[in-house]
Short mmCIF file of C-alpha atoms in Angstrom, two decimals:
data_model
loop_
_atom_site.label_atom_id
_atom_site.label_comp_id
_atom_site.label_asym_id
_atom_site.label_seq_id
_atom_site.Cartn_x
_atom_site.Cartn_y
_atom_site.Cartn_z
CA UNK R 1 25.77 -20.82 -59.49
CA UNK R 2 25.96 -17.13 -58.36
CA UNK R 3 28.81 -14.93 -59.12
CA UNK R 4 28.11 -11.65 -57.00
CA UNK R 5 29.49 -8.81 -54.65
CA UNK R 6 27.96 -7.22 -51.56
CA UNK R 7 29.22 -5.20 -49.16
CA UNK R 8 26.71 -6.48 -46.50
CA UNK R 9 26.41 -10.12 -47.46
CA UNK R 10 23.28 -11.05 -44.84
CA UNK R 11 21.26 -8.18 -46.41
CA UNK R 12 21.89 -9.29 -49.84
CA UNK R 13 20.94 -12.76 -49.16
CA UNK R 14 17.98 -11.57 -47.28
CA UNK R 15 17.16 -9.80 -50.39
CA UNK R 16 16.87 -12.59 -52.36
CA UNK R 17 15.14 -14.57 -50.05
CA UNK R 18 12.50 -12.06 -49.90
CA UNK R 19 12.38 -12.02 -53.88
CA UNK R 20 13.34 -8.53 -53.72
CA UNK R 21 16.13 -8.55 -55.95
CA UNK R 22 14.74 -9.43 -58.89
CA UNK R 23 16.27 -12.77 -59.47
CA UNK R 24 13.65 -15.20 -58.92
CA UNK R 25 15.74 -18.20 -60.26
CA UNK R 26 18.29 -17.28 -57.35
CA UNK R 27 15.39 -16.65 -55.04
CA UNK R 28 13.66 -20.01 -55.69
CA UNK R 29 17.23 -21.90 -54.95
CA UNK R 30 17.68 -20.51 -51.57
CA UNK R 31 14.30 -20.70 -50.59
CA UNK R 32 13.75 -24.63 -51.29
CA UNK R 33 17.12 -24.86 -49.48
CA UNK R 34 19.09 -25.82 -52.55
CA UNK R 35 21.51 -23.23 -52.43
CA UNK R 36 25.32 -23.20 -50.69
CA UNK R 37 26.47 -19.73 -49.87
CA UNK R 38 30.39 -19.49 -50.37
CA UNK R 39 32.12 -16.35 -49.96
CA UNK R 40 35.63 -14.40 -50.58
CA UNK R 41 36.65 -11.80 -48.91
CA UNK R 42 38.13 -9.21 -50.72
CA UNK R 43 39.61 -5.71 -49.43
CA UNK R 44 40.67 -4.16 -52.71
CA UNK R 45 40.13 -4.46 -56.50
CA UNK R 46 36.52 -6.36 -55.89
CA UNK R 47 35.06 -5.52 -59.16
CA UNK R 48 38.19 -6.64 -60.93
CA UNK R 49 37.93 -10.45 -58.47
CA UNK R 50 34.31 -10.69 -59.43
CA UNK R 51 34.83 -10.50 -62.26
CA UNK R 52 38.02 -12.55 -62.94
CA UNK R 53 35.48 -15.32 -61.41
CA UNK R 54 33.06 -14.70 -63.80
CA UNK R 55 35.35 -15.19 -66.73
CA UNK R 56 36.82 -18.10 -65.27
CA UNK R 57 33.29 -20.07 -65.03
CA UNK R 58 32.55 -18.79 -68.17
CA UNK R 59 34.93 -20.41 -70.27
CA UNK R 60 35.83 -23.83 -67.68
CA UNK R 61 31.54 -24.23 -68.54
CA UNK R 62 31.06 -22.27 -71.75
CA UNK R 63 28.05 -20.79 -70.18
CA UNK R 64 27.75 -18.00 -67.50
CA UNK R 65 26.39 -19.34 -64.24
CA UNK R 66 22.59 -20.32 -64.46
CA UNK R 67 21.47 -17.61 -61.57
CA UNK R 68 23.46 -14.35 -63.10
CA UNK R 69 21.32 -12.82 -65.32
CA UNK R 70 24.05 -10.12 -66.59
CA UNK R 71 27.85 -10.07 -66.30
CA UNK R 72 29.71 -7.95 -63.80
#
């Protein structure tokens, strides 16, 4: 799991399949095709949504998702 934002969502995932983001754990998903994309679109109040989801996985799991390596 992958709680992000991007304004241009192809570029960011063509980012991480290139390993230039610097999440290799992320990188190594979608590159061995083990990775679902899902998306939300959101118009206003993004940072607040992300992270509401962030939260949300965090305490349903008690862990934050296994491919963010910081909270938003």
């Amino acid at each position: 799991i992958y709680i992000g934002s991007s304004i241009d969502l192809r570029k960011r995932l063509m980012e991480h399949l290139r390993g230039n983001s610097g999440n290799a754990l992320l990188a190594e998903f979608l590159a061995q095709g083990e990775a679902k994309v899902r998306f939300r679109m959101v118009d206003s109040e993004w940072r607040s949504v992300e992270r509401e989801l962030y939260r949300a996985f965090c305490s349903s799991f008690g862990v934050p998702p296994q491919c963010n390596r910081m909270s938003p």
